[in-house]
Amino acid sequence: MELLRVRGQGYRLGAPIDWLDSTEIRRHLGQQAETYELRVVDIVESTNTMLLEDSVGGAASGVVLAAELQTRGRGRRGRVWHSGLGGALTFSVLWRFEQGAGFLAGLGLAVGVGLVRAVRSLGLEDIMLKWPNDLVIRHRKVAGTLVEIHGDVLGPSLAVVGVGMNFRLHAATRERVDQAVTDLVTEGAPHDRNRLLGEVLLQLARVVETFRASGFGPLRSEWESYHVYAGRRVVVRLPDGTLEEGTAAGVGEDGALLLQTRSGLRRFHSGEVSLRALGVGERRRGASGF
Ligand code: BTN
């Protein structure tokens, strides 16, 4: 939240906050409103953590937990997800599946397709994906997802899909983030978080329906068409710090990144791996900026 000092009067908000409102969100969902049970809370440590706990207690498939503020938002690879009050959209969705946990390998990428469709429908055609599932605009991160999977090999299984979208970043949040970022309002999205969440949930319902029936396969070529590094020279960083260089050659049906290297085609799974473009003149060793 941004507070501005007004001489002789005290403080006022830097910009008005359009609070999340279940009725408004449901209005945007139309017929898909039945897919979801919406829960909007003011403050929570992490919507993913809370929804995972609720899933143990039997929460149903389609529960959405959206928070105005997270005090301990979690990102991929143990990172912190920073967001300020009213400056982001932070929510998680619980999906239950009859299939085993292995079937869910490509779910994160399927979710990425839904997010791109939603943001494009709001007029932001420049939105792209960076494997595994960051949303970027001109190489600046605008959203990320944290997919946490539980279940048996033979099923059933569940996924808590956490989404953090920069809506209108406050200067203080921007300073805490250690990578190039932007937000949806700066890029021209309508100033309406309820509409954004409604549109995102609408598109997620569609891609998850496809995924449930046939896995990531039917969404794969669309995902590849959005990949910001398609056909480009990239560097993959492995958990032990090793760097692997190659050309981004698409993704597998399980969501693995396919990398054409000198020693052949290699596959990388999203878990602990990170990716960036190889700049001109950079060497294999000592690269940074992941
Ligand atoms: C990433 O890019 O590293 C993933 C960021 C995911 C952040 C979202 S915000 C809502 C949900 N709750 C969390 O604690 N994390 C996810």
Coordinates of C-alpha atoms and ligand atoms in Angstrom, one line a residue:
M1 CA 0.0 0.0 0.0
E2 CA 1.3 3.4 -0.9
L3 CA 0.7 6.2 1.6
L4 CA 1.2 9.8 0.6
R5 CA 1.6 12.6 3.1
V6 CA -0.8 15.5 2.6
R7 CA 0.4 18.7 4.3
G8 CA -1.7 19.6 7.4
Q9 CA -4.1 16.7 6.8
G10 CA -2.3 13.5 7.4
Y11 CA -2.0 10.7 4.9
R12 CA -4.0 9.4 2.0
L13 CA -3.7 6.3 -0.3
G14 CA -1.4 6.8 -3.3
A15 CA -4.2 5.4 -5.5
P16 CA -7.6 4.0 -4.6
I17 CA -7.8 0.2 -4.1
D18 CA -10.4 -1.8 -6.0
W19 CA -11.1 -4.4 -3.3
L20 CA -11.7 -8.0 -4.4
D21 CA -15.4 -8.8 -4.4
S22 CA -16.8 -12.3 -4.8
T23 CA -20.1 -11.1 -6.4
E24 CA -18.2 -9.0 -9.0
I25 CA -15.8 -11.9 -9.8
R26 CA -18.8 -14.3 -10.1
R27 CA -20.5 -11.9 -12.5
H28 CA -17.5 -12.1 -14.9
L29 CA -17.5 -15.9 -14.7
G30 CA -20.9 -16.4 -16.2
Q31 CA -21.7 -20.1 -16.5
Q32 CA -18.3 -21.1 -15.2
A33 CA -19.3 -19.7 -11.8
E34 CA -20.5 -23.2 -10.9
T35 CA -17.0 -24.5 -11.3
Y36 CA -15.7 -22.5 -8.4
E37 CA -16.2 -21.9 -4.7
L38 CA -14.8 -18.4 -4.2
R39 CA -13.2 -17.4 -0.9
V40 CA -11.7 -13.9 -0.5
V41 CA -9.7 -13.1 2.6
D42 CA -8.0 -10.0 3.7
I43 CA -4.7 -11.3 4.9
V44 CA -3.0 -14.7 4.9
E45 CA 0.6 -16.0 5.1
S46 CA 0.3 -17.7 1.7
T47 CA -2.8 -18.7 -0.2
N48 CA -1.0 -21.9 -1.4
T49 CA -0.1 -22.9 2.2
M50 CA -3.6 -22.3 3.5
L51 CA -5.3 -24.1 0.6
L52 CA -3.0 -27.1 1.0
E53 CA -4.0 -27.3 4.6
D54 CA -7.7 -27.0 3.6
S55 CA -7.2 -29.8 1.1
V56 CA -6.1 -32.1 3.9
G57 CA -9.4 -31.2 5.6
G58 CA -11.4 -32.2 2.5
A59 CA -11.8 -28.9 0.6
A60 CA -13.5 -29.6 -2.7
S61 CA -12.1 -29.3 -6.2
G62 CA -12.6 -25.8 -7.5
V63 CA -12.1 -23.9 -4.2
V64 CA -10.4 -20.6 -5.0
L65 CA -8.6 -18.7 -2.2
A66 CA -7.8 -15.1 -3.1
A67 CA -6.0 -12.8 -0.6
E68 CA -5.7 -9.0 -0.5
L69 CA -2.4 -9.4 1.2
Q70 CA 0.1 -12.3 1.8
T71 CA 2.6 -12.0 4.5
R72 CA 4.7 -14.9 3.4
G73 CA 4.0 -15.4 -0.3
R74 CA 6.1 -18.3 -1.7
G75 CA 7.6 -18.5 -5.2
R76 CA 9.3 -21.3 -7.1
R77 CA 12.7 -22.6 -5.9
G78 CA 12.2 -21.5 -2.3
R79 CA 11.9 -17.8 -3.3
V80 CA 9.8 -15.2 -1.6
W81 CA 6.9 -13.7 -3.6
H82 CA 6.5 -10.0 -2.9
S83 CA 3.3 -8.1 -3.3
G84 CA 1.7 -5.0 -1.7
L85 CA -1.9 -4.4 -0.6
G86 CA -4.0 -3.9 -3.8
G87 CA -0.9 -4.1 -6.0
A88 CA -1.2 -7.7 -7.1
L89 CA -3.6 -10.5 -7.7
T90 CA -2.6 -13.4 -5.4
F91 CA -4.8 -16.5 -5.3
S92 CA -4.7 -20.3 -5.4
V93 CA -7.1 -22.9 -6.9
L94 CA -7.5 -26.4 -5.7
W95 CA -8.0 -29.0 -8.4
R96 CA -8.6 -32.7 -7.7
F97 CA -7.9 -35.4 -10.3
E98 CA -8.8 -39.1 -10.5
Q99 CA -5.4 -39.7 -12.3
G100 CA -2.2 -40.2 -10.4
A101 CA 0.3 -37.5 -9.5
G102 CA 2.5 -38.3 -12.5
F103 CA -0.3 -37.3 -14.9
L104 CA -0.1 -33.7 -13.5
A105 CA 3.5 -33.1 -14.7
G106 CA 2.3 -30.8 -17.5
L107 CA -0.4 -29.0 -15.5
G108 CA 1.8 -25.9 -14.7
L109 CA 2.3 -25.3 -18.4
A110 CA -1.4 -25.8 -19.2
V111 CA -2.1 -23.1 -16.5
G112 CA 0.3 -20.8 -18.3
V113 CA -1.7 -21.1 -21.5
G114 CA -4.9 -20.1 -19.6
L115 CA -3.2 -17.1 -18.1
V116 CA -1.9 -15.9 -21.5
R117 CA -5.3 -16.3 -23.0
A118 CA -6.8 -14.3 -20.1
V119 CA -4.3 -11.4 -20.3
R120 CA -4.6 -11.3 -24.1
S121 CA -8.3 -11.0 -23.8
L122 CA -7.8 -7.8 -21.8
G123 CA -5.9 -6.4 -24.8
L124 CA -2.3 -7.1 -23.8
E125 CA -1.1 -8.9 -26.9
D126 CA 2.6 -8.7 -25.9
I127 CA 2.3 -11.2 -23.1
M128 CA 4.5 -14.3 -23.5
L129 CA 5.6 -17.3 -21.5
K130 CA 9.0 -18.1 -20.2
W131 CA 9.5 -21.8 -19.4
P132 CA 8.3 -23.2 -17.1
N133 CA 5.5 -20.8 -16.4
D134 CA 6.5 -17.2 -15.9
L135 CA 4.4 -14.6 -17.8
V136 CA 6.6 -11.8 -19.3
I137 CA 6.1 -8.7 -21.3
R138 CA 9.1 -7.6 -23.2
H139 CA 11.2 -9.9 -20.9
R140 CA 9.9 -8.3 -17.8
K141 CA 8.1 -10.6 -15.4
V142 CA 4.5 -9.8 -14.8
A143 CA 3.2 -13.1 -13.2
G144 CA 4.4 -16.4 -11.9
T145 CA 2.8 -19.7 -10.7
L146 CA 3.5 -22.2 -8.0
V147 CA 1.9 -25.6 -8.6
E148 CA 2.1 -28.0 -5.7
I149 CA 1.0 -31.6 -6.3
H150 CA 0.0 -34.3 -3.9
G151 CA -1.3 -37.8 -4.4
D152 CA -0.7 -41.4 -5.2
V153 CA 1.0 -42.8 -8.2
L154 CA -2.2 -44.5 -9.3
G155 CA -4.5 -41.6 -8.2
P156 CA -6.3 -39.8 -6.9
S157 CA -4.2 -36.7 -6.8
L158 CA -4.6 -32.9 -6.3
A159 CA -2.9 -29.7 -7.3
V160 CA -2.9 -26.4 -5.6
V161 CA -2.2 -23.9 -8.4
G162 CA -1.0 -20.6 -6.9
V163 CA -0.9 -17.5 -9.2
G164 CA 0.7 -14.2 -8.4
M165 CA 0.1 -11.4 -10.9
N166 CA 1.7 -7.9 -10.6
F167 CA -1.3 -5.6 -11.0
R168 CA 0.1 -2.2 -10.1
L169 CA 3.4 -2.5 -8.4
H170 CA 4.2 -0.1 -5.6
A171 CA 7.7 1.4 -5.7
A172 CA 8.6 -0.3 -2.4
T173 CA 7.7 -3.8 -3.8
R174 CA 9.6 -3.1 -7.0
E175 CA 12.7 -2.3 -5.0
R176 CA 12.5 -5.7 -3.2
V177 CA 12.4 -7.7 -6.4
D178 CA 15.7 -8.8 -7.8
Q179 CA 14.7 -9.1 -11.5
A180 CA 13.2 -7.1 -14.3
V181 CA 9.4 -6.7 -13.6
T182 CA 6.4 -4.9 -14.8
D183 CA 2.7 -4.8 -14.0
L184 CA -0.5 -5.2 -15.9
V185 CA -1.8 -1.6 -15.4
T186 CA 1.4 -0.1 -16.6
E187 CA 1.2 -2.3 -19.7
G188 CA -2.4 -1.0 -20.4
A189 CA -4.7 -3.5 -18.6
P190 CA -8.1 -2.1 -17.3
H191 CA -7.9 -1.0 -13.7
D192 CA -10.2 -3.8 -12.4
R193 CA -8.8 -6.7 -10.4
N194 CA -12.2 -8.4 -10.2
R195 CA -12.5 -8.5 -13.9
L196 CA -9.0 -9.8 -14.2
L197 CA -9.6 -12.6 -11.7
G198 CA -12.9 -13.5 -13.4
E199 CA -11.2 -13.7 -16.8
V200 CA -8.3 -15.7 -15.4
L201 CA -10.6 -18.2 -13.7
L202 CA -12.7 -18.5 -16.8
Q203 CA -9.7 -19.4 -18.9
L204 CA -8.3 -21.7 -16.2
A205 CA -11.5 -23.7 -16.1
R206 CA -11.2 -24.3 -19.9
V207 CA -7.6 -25.4 -19.9
V208 CA -8.0 -27.6 -16.9
E209 CA -11.0 -29.2 -18.5
T210 CA -8.9 -30.0 -21.6
F211 CA -6.0 -31.2 -19.4
R212 CA -8.3 -33.4 -17.3
A213 CA -9.5 -35.2 -20.4
S214 CA -6.3 -35.4 -22.4
G215 CA -3.3 -34.1 -20.5
F216 CA -1.1 -31.3 -21.8
G217 CA -0.8 -32.7 -25.4
P218 CA -3.6 -30.7 -26.9
L219 CA -2.3 -27.4 -25.4
R220 CA 1.4 -28.0 -26.3
S221 CA 1.7 -26.2 -29.6
E222 CA -0.2 -23.2 -28.3
W223 CA 2.2 -23.1 -25.3
E224 CA 5.2 -23.2 -27.8
S225 CA 3.7 -20.4 -29.8
Y226 CA 3.8 -18.2 -26.7
H227 CA 7.4 -19.1 -25.6
V228 CA 9.6 -16.0 -25.5
Y229 CA 12.7 -18.1 -26.1
A230 CA 11.4 -20.3 -28.9
G231 CA 14.3 -21.2 -31.2
R232 CA 16.7 -19.0 -29.3
R233 CA 20.1 -19.8 -27.7
V234 CA 19.5 -20.3 -23.9
V235 CA 21.3 -21.4 -20.8
V236 CA 19.8 -23.8 -18.3
R237 CA 21.1 -23.8 -14.8
L238 CA 20.9 -27.1 -12.9
P239 CA 20.5 -27.3 -9.1
D240 CA 24.2 -28.0 -8.6
G241 CA 25.1 -24.8 -10.5
T242 CA 26.1 -26.6 -13.7
L243 CA 25.1 -24.6 -16.9
E244 CA 23.9 -26.3 -20.0
E245 CA 23.7 -24.3 -23.2
G246 CA 21.6 -25.0 -26.3
T247 CA 18.7 -24.0 -28.4
A248 CA 15.1 -24.0 -27.0
A249 CA 13.4 -26.6 -29.1
G250 CA 9.9 -26.7 -27.6
V251 CA 8.4 -28.7 -24.7
G252 CA 7.4 -32.3 -24.2
E253 CA 3.9 -33.6 -23.4
D254 CA 5.0 -33.8 -19.7
G255 CA 6.0 -30.1 -19.8
A256 CA 9.8 -30.8 -20.0
L257 CA 11.9 -28.2 -21.7
L258 CA 13.5 -29.6 -24.8
L259 CA 17.0 -28.3 -25.4
Q260 CA 19.0 -29.0 -28.5
T261 CA 22.6 -29.3 -27.3
R262 CA 25.9 -30.2 -29.0
S263 CA 25.5 -33.7 -27.5
G264 CA 21.9 -34.1 -28.7
L265 CA 18.4 -33.3 -27.4
R266 CA 18.1 -33.0 -23.7
R267 CA 15.0 -32.8 -21.5
F268 CA 14.7 -30.7 -18.4
H269 CA 12.0 -30.8 -15.8
S270 CA 10.9 -27.6 -14.1
G271 CA 11.5 -28.5 -10.4
E272 CA 14.8 -26.8 -9.6
V273 CA 15.9 -25.7 -13.0
S274 CA 16.0 -22.1 -14.3
L275 CA 16.4 -20.7 -17.7
R276 CA 17.6 -17.5 -19.4
A277 CA 18.6 -16.3 -22.8
L278 CA 22.3 -16.5 -23.8
G279 CA 23.4 -13.0 -24.6
V280 CA 25.9 -12.3 -27.4
G281 CA 29.5 -12.6 -26.2
E282 CA 28.6 -14.5 -23.0
R283 CA 30.6 -17.5 -22.1
R284 CA 29.3 -20.8 -20.8
R285 CA 31.0 -20.5 -17.4
G286 CA 30.3 -17.7 -14.9
A287 CA 26.9 -16.7 -16.4
S288 CA 24.5 -15.1 -14.0
G289 CA 21.1 -13.4 -13.9
F290 CA 18.9 -16.4 -13.3
Ligands
BTN1 C1 7.2 -17.7 -9.0 O1 7.2 -17.0 -10.0 O2 8.2 -18.0 -8.4 C2 5.9 -18.2 -8.5 C3 5.1 -17.2 -7.7 C4 3.8 -17.7 -7.2 C5 3.2 -16.7 -6.2 C6 1.8 -17.1 -5.9 S1 0.9 -15.8 -5.1 C7 -0.4 -16.8 -4.7 C8 0.2 -18.1 -4.3 N1 0.5 -18.2 -2.9 C9 1.9 -18.3 -2.7 O3 2.4 -18.3 -1.6 N2 2.5 -18.3 -3.9 C10 1.6 -18.3 -5.0

